[in-house]
PDB file of C-alpha atoms in Angstrom:
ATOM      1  CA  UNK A   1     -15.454  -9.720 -19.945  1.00  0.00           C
ATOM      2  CA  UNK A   2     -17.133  -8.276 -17.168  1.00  0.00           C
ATOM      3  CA  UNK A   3     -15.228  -5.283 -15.028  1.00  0.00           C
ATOM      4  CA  UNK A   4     -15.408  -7.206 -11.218  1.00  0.00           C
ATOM      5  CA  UNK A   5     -17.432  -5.118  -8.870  1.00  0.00           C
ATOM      6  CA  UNK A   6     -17.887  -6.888  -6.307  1.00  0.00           C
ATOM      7  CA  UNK A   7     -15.591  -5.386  -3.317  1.00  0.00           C
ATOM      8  CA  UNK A   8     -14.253  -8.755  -1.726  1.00  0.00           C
ATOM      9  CA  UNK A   9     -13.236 -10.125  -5.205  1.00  0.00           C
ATOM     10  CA  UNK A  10     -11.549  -7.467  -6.034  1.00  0.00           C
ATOM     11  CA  UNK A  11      -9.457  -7.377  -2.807  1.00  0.00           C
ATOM     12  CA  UNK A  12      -8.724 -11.332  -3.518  1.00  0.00           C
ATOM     13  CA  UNK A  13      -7.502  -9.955  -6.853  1.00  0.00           C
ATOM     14  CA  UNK A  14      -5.112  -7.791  -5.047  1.00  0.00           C
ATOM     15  CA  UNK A  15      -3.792 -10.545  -2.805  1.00  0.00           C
ATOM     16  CA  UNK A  16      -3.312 -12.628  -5.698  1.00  0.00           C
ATOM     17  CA  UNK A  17      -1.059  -9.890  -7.611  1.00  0.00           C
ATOM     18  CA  UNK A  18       0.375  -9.579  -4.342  1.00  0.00           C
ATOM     19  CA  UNK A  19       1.481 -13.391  -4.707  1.00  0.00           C
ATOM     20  CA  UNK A  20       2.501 -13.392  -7.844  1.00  0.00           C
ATOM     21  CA  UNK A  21       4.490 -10.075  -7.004  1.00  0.00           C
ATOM     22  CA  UNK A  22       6.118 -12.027  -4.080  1.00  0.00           C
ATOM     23  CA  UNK A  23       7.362 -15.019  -6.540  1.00  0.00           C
ATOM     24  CA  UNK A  24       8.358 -13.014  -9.983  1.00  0.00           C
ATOM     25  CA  UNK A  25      10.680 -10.984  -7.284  1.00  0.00           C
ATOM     26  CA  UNK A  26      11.944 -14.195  -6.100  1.00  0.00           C
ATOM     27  CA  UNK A  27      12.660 -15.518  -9.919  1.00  0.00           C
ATOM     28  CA  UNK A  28      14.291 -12.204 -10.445  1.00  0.00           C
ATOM     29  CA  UNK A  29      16.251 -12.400  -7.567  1.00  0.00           C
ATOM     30  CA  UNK A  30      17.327 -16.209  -8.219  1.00  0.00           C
ATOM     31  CA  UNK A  31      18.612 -14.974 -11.455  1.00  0.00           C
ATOM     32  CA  UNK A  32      20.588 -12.331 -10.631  1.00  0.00           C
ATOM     33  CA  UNK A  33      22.055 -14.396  -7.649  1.00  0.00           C
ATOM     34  CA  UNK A  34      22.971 -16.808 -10.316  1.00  0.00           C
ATOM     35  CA  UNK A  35      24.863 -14.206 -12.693  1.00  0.00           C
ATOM     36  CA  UNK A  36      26.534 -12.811  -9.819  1.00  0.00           C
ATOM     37  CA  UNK A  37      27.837 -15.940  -8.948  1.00  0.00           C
ATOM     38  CA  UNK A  38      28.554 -17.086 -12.876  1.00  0.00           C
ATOM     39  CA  UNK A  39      29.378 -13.390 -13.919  1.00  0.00           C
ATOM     40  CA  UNK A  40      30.295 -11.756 -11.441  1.00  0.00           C
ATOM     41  CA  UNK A  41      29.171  -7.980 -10.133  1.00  0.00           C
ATOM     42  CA  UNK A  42      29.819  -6.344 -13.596  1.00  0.00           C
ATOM     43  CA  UNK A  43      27.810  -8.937 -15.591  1.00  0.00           C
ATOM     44  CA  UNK A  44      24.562  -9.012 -13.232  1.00  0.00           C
ATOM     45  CA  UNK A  45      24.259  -5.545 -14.015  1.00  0.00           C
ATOM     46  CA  UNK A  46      24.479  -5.951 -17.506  1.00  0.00           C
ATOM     47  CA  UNK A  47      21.535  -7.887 -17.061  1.00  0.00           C
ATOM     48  CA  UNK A  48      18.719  -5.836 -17.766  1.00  0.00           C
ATOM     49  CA  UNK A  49      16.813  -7.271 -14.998  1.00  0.00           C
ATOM     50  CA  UNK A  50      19.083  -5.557 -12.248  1.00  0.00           C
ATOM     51  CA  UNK A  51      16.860  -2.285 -13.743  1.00  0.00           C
ATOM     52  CA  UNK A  52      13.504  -3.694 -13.491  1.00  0.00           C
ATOM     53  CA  UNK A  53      14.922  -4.953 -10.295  1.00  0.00           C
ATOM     54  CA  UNK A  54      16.416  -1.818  -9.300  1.00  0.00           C
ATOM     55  CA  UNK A  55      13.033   0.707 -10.433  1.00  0.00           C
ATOM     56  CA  UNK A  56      10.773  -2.237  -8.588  1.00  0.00           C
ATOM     57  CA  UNK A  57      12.938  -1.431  -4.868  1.00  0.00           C
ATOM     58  CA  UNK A  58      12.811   2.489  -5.749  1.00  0.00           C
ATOM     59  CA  UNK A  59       8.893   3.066  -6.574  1.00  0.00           C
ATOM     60  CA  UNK A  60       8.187   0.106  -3.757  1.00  0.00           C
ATOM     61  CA  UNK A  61      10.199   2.192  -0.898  1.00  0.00           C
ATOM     62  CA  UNK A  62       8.507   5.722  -2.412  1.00  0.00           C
ATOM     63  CA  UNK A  63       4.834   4.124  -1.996  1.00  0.00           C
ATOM     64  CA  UNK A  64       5.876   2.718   1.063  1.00  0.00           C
ATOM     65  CA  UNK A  65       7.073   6.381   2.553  1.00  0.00           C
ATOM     66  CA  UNK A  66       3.065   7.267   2.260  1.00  0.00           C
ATOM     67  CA  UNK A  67       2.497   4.231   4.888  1.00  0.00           C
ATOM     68  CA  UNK A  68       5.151   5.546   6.922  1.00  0.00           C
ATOM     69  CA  UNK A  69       4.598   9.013   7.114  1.00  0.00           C
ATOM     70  CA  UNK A  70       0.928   8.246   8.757  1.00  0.00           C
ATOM     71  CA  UNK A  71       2.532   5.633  10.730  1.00  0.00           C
ATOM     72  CA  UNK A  72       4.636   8.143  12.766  1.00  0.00           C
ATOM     73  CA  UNK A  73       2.965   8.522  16.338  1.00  0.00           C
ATOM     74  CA  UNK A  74       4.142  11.976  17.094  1.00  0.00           C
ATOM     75  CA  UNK A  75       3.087  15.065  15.238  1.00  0.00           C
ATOM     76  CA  UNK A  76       7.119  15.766  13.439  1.00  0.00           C
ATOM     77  CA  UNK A  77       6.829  19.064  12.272  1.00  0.00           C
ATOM     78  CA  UNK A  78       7.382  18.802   8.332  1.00  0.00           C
ATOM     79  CA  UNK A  79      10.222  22.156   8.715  1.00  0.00           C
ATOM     80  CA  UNK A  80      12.486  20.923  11.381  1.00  0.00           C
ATOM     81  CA  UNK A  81      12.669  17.387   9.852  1.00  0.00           C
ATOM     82  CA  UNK A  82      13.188  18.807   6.483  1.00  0.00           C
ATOM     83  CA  UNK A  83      16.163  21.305   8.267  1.00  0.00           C
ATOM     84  CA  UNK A  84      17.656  18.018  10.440  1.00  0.00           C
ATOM     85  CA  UNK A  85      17.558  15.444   7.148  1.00  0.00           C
ATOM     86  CA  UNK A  86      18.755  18.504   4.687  1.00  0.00           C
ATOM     87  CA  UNK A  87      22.176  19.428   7.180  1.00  0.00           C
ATOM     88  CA  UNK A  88      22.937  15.752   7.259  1.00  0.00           C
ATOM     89  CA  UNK A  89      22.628  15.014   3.689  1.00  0.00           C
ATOM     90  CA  UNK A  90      24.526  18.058   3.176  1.00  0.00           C
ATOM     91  CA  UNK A  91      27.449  16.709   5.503  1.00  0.00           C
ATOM     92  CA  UNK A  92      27.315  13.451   3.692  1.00  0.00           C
ATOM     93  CA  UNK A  93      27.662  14.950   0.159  1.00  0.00           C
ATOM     94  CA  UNK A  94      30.540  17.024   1.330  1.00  0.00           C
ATOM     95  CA  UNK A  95      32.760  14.259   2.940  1.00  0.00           C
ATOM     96  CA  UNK A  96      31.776  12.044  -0.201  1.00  0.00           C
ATOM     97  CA  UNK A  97      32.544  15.015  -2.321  1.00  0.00           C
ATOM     98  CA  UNK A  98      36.026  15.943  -0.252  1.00  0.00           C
ATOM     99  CA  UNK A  99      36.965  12.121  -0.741  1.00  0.00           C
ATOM    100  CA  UNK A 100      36.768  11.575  -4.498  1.00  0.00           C
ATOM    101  CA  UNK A 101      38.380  14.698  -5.136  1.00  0.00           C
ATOM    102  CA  UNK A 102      41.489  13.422  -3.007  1.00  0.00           C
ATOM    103  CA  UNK A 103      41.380   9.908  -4.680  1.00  0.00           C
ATOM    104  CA  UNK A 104      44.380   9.313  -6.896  1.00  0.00           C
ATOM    105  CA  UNK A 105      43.007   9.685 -10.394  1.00  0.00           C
ATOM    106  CA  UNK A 106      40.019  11.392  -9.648  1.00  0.00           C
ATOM    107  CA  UNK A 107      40.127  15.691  -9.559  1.00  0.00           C
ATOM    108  CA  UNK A 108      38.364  18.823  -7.760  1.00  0.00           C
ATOM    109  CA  UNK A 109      34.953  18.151 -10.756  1.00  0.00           C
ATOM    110  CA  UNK A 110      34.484  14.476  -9.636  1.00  0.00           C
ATOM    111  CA  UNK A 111      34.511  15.493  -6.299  1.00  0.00           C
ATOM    112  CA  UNK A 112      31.779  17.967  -7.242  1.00  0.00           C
ATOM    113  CA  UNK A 113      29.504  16.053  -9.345  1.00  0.00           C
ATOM    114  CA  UNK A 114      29.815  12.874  -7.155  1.00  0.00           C
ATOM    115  CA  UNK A 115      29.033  14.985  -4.532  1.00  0.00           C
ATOM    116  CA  UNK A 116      26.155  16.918  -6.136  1.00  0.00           C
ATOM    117  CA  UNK A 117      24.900  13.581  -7.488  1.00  0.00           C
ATOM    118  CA  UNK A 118      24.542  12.232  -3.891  1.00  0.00           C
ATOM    119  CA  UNK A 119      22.838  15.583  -2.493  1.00  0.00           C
ATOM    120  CA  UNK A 120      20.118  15.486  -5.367  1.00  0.00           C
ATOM    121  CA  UNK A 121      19.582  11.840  -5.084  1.00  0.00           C
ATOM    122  CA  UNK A 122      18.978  12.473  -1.519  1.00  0.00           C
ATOM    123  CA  UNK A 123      17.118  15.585  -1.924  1.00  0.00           C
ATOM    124  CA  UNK A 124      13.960  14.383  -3.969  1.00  0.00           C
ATOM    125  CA  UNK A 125      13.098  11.797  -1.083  1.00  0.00           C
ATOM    126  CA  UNK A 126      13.277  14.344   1.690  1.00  0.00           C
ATOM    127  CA  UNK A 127      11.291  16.865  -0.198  1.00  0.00           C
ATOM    128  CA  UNK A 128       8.583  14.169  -0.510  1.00  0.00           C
ATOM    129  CA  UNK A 129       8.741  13.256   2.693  1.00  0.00           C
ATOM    130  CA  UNK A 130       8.128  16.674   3.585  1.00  0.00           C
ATOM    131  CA  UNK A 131       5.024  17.250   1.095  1.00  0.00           C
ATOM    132  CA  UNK A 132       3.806  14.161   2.817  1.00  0.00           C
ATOM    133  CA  UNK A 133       3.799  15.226   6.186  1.00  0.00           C
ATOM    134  CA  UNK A 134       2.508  18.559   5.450  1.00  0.00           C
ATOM    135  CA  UNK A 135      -0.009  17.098   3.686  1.00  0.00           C
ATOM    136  CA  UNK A 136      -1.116  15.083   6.211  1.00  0.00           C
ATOM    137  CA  UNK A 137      -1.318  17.774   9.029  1.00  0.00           C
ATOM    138  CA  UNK A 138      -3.229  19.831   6.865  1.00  0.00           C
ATOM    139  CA  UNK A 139      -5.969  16.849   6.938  1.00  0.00           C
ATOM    140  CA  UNK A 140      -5.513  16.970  10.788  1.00  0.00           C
ATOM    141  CA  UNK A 141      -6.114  20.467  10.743  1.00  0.00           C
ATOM    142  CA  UNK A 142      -9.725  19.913   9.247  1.00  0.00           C
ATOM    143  CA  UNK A 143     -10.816  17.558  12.110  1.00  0.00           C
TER     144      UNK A 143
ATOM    145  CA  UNK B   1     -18.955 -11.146  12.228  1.00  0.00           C
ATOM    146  CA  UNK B   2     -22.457 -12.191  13.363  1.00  0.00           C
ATOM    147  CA  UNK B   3     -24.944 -10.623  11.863  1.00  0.00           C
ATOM    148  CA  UNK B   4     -28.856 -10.739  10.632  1.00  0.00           C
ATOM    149  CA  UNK B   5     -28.095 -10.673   7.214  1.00  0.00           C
ATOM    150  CA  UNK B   6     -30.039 -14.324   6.382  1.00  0.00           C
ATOM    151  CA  UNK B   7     -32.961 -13.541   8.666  1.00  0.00           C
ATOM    152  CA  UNK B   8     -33.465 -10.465   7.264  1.00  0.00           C
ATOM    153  CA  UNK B   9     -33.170 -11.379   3.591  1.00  0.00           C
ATOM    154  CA  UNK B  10     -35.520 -14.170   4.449  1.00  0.00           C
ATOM    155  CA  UNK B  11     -38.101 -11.285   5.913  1.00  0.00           C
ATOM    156  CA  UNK B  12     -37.601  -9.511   2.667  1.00  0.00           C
ATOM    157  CA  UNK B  13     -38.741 -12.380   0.630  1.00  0.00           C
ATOM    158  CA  UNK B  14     -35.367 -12.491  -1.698  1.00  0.00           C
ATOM    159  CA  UNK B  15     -32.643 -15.689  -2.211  1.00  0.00           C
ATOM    160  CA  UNK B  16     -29.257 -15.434  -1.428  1.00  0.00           C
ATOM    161  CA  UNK B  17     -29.138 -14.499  -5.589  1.00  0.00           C
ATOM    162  CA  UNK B  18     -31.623 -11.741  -5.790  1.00  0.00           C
ATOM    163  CA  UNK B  19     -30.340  -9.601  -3.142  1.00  0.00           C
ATOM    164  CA  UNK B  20     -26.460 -10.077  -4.684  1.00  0.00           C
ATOM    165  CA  UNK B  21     -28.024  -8.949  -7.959  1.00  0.00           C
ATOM    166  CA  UNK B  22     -29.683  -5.677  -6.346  1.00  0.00           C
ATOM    167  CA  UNK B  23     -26.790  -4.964  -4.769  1.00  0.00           C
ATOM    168  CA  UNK B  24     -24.137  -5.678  -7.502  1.00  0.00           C
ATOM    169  CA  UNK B  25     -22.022  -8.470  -5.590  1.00  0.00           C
ATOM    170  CA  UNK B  26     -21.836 -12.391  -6.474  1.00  0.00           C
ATOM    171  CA  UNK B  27     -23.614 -14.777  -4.370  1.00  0.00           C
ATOM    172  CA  UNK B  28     -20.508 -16.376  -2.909  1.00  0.00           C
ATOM    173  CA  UNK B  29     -20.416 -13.152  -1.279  1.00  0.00           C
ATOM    174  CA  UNK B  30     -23.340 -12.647  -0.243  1.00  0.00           C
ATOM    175  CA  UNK B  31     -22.931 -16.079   1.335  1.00  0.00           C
ATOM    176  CA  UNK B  32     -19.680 -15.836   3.213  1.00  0.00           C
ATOM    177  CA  UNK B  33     -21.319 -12.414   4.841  1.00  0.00           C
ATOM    178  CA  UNK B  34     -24.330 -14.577   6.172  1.00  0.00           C
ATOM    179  CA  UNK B  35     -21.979 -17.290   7.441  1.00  0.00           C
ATOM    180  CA  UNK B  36     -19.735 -14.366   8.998  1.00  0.00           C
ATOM    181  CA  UNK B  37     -16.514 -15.752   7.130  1.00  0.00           C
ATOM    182  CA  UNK B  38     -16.390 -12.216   4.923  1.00  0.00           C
ATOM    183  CA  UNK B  39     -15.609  -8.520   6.846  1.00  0.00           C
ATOM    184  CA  UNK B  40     -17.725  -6.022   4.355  1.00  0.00           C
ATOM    185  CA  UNK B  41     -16.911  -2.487   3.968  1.00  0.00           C
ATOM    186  CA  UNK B  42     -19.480   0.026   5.383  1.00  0.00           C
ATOM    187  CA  UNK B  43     -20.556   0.806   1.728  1.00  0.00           C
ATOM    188  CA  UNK B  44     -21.401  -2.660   1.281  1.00  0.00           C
ATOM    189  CA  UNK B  45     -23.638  -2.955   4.535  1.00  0.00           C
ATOM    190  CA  UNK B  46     -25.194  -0.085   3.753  1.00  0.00           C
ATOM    191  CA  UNK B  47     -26.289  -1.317   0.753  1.00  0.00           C
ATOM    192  CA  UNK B  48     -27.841  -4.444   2.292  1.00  0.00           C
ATOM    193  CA  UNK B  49     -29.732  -2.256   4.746  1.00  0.00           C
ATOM    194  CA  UNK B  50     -30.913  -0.342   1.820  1.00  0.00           C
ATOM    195  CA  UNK B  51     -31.816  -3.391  -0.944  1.00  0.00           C
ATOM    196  CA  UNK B  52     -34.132  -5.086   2.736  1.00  0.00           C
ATOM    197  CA  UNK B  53     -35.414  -1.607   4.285  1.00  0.00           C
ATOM    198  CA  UNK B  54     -33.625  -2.599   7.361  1.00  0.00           C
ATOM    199  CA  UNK B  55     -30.896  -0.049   9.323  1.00  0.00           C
ATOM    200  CA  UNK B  56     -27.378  -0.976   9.968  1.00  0.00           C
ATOM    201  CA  UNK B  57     -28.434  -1.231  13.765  1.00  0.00           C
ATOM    202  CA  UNK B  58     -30.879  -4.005  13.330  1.00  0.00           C
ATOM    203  CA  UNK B  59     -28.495  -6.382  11.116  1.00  0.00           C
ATOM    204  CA  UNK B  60     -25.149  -5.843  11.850  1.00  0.00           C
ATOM    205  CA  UNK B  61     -25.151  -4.503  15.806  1.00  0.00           C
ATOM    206  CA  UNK B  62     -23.703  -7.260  17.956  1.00  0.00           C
ATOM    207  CA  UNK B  63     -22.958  -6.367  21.197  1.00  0.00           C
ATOM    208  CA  UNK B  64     -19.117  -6.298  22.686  1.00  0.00           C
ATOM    209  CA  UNK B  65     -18.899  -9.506  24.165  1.00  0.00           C
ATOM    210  CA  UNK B  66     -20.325 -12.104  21.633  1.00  0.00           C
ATOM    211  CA  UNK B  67     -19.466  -9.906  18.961  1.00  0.00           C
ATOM    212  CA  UNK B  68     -15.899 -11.238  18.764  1.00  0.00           C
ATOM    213  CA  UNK B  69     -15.174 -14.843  17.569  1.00  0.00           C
TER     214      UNK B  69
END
């Protein structure tokens, strides 16, 4: 087999992945509905489709931060949005952190790993973001 | 997109085949450029200003009103 060169097949091959993208996430999604229903919350996530369902979302919102980032209309600067988003996470992590460790069976280190769990989880999209938008006003600068 | 593409392939002397073989694209789209159905990128017009020693001016300029469709 040939490799396709030619520049408008190759962007009807992307629309057709995009197609078939847009129905295997409907199958997926039809049968998790279906265990949820049968099996309840527990048993869809058994299924090892809630993690190829679950990686799918994560990388498809991380590509989709690269769109967004260039969509923005005004110029954010990349140290005060990193400052804002890190002193709310921070907030967040606390109060989660504050509120496991006063749930009845829970202690003082489930408050601090849920809570640290929650602030790295949330960390490693804001640092992107911020690489991204630095990123892009270096290519500014060059104009 | 109007354009000049099938007037000036016809100048150069080359079917709708021979110029998609110079330039490394099937004929289909070669065809659906002529008929204006196809958008190509600016690498690919350049390279059918190139393969019928024409410049981008003289076969894809159309001015701003009957540009459009």
């Amino acid at each position: 087999m040939k490799k396709i060169k030619d520049e408008r097949l190759i962007l009807k091959n992307l629309q057709n992945v995009r197609t078939a993208y847009i129905i295997q996430t409907i199958g997926i999604l039809g049968i998790l509905g279906y265990d949820l229903f049968t099996k309840g919350m527990e048993g869809m996530r058994q299924n090892p489709l809630w993690i190829v369902f679950m990686i799918t979302t994560i990388v498809s919102v991380y590509l989709s931060m690269n769109i967004s980032v260039d969509h923005e209309s005004s110029e954010k600067s990349p140290k005060k949005g990193t400052v804002l988003s890190l002193l709310i996470l921070t907030a967040i992590s606390v109060i989660i952190g504050i509120a496991v460790n006063f749930t009845n069976g829970f202690g003082i280190l489930d408050g601090l790993i849920m809570g640290g769990i929650i602030f790295v989880c949330g960390l490693i999209p804001i640092l992107y973001i911020r690489y991204l938008r630095i990123k892009r006003q270096e290519e500014n600068l060059d104009e | 997109m109007e354009n000049n593409v099938k007037i000036a392939r016809i100048q150069a002397n080359l079917t709708q085949q021979q110029l998609a073989e110079k330039i490394g694209v099937t004929r289909q789209t070669i065809s659906l450029i002529e008929k204006g159905k196809y958008n190509p990128t600016l690498k690919l017009c350049l390279d059918i200003c190139y393969a019928v020693h024409k410049t981008l001016d003289e076969i894809f300029w159309v001015e701003k009103e009957s540009g459009m469709k």
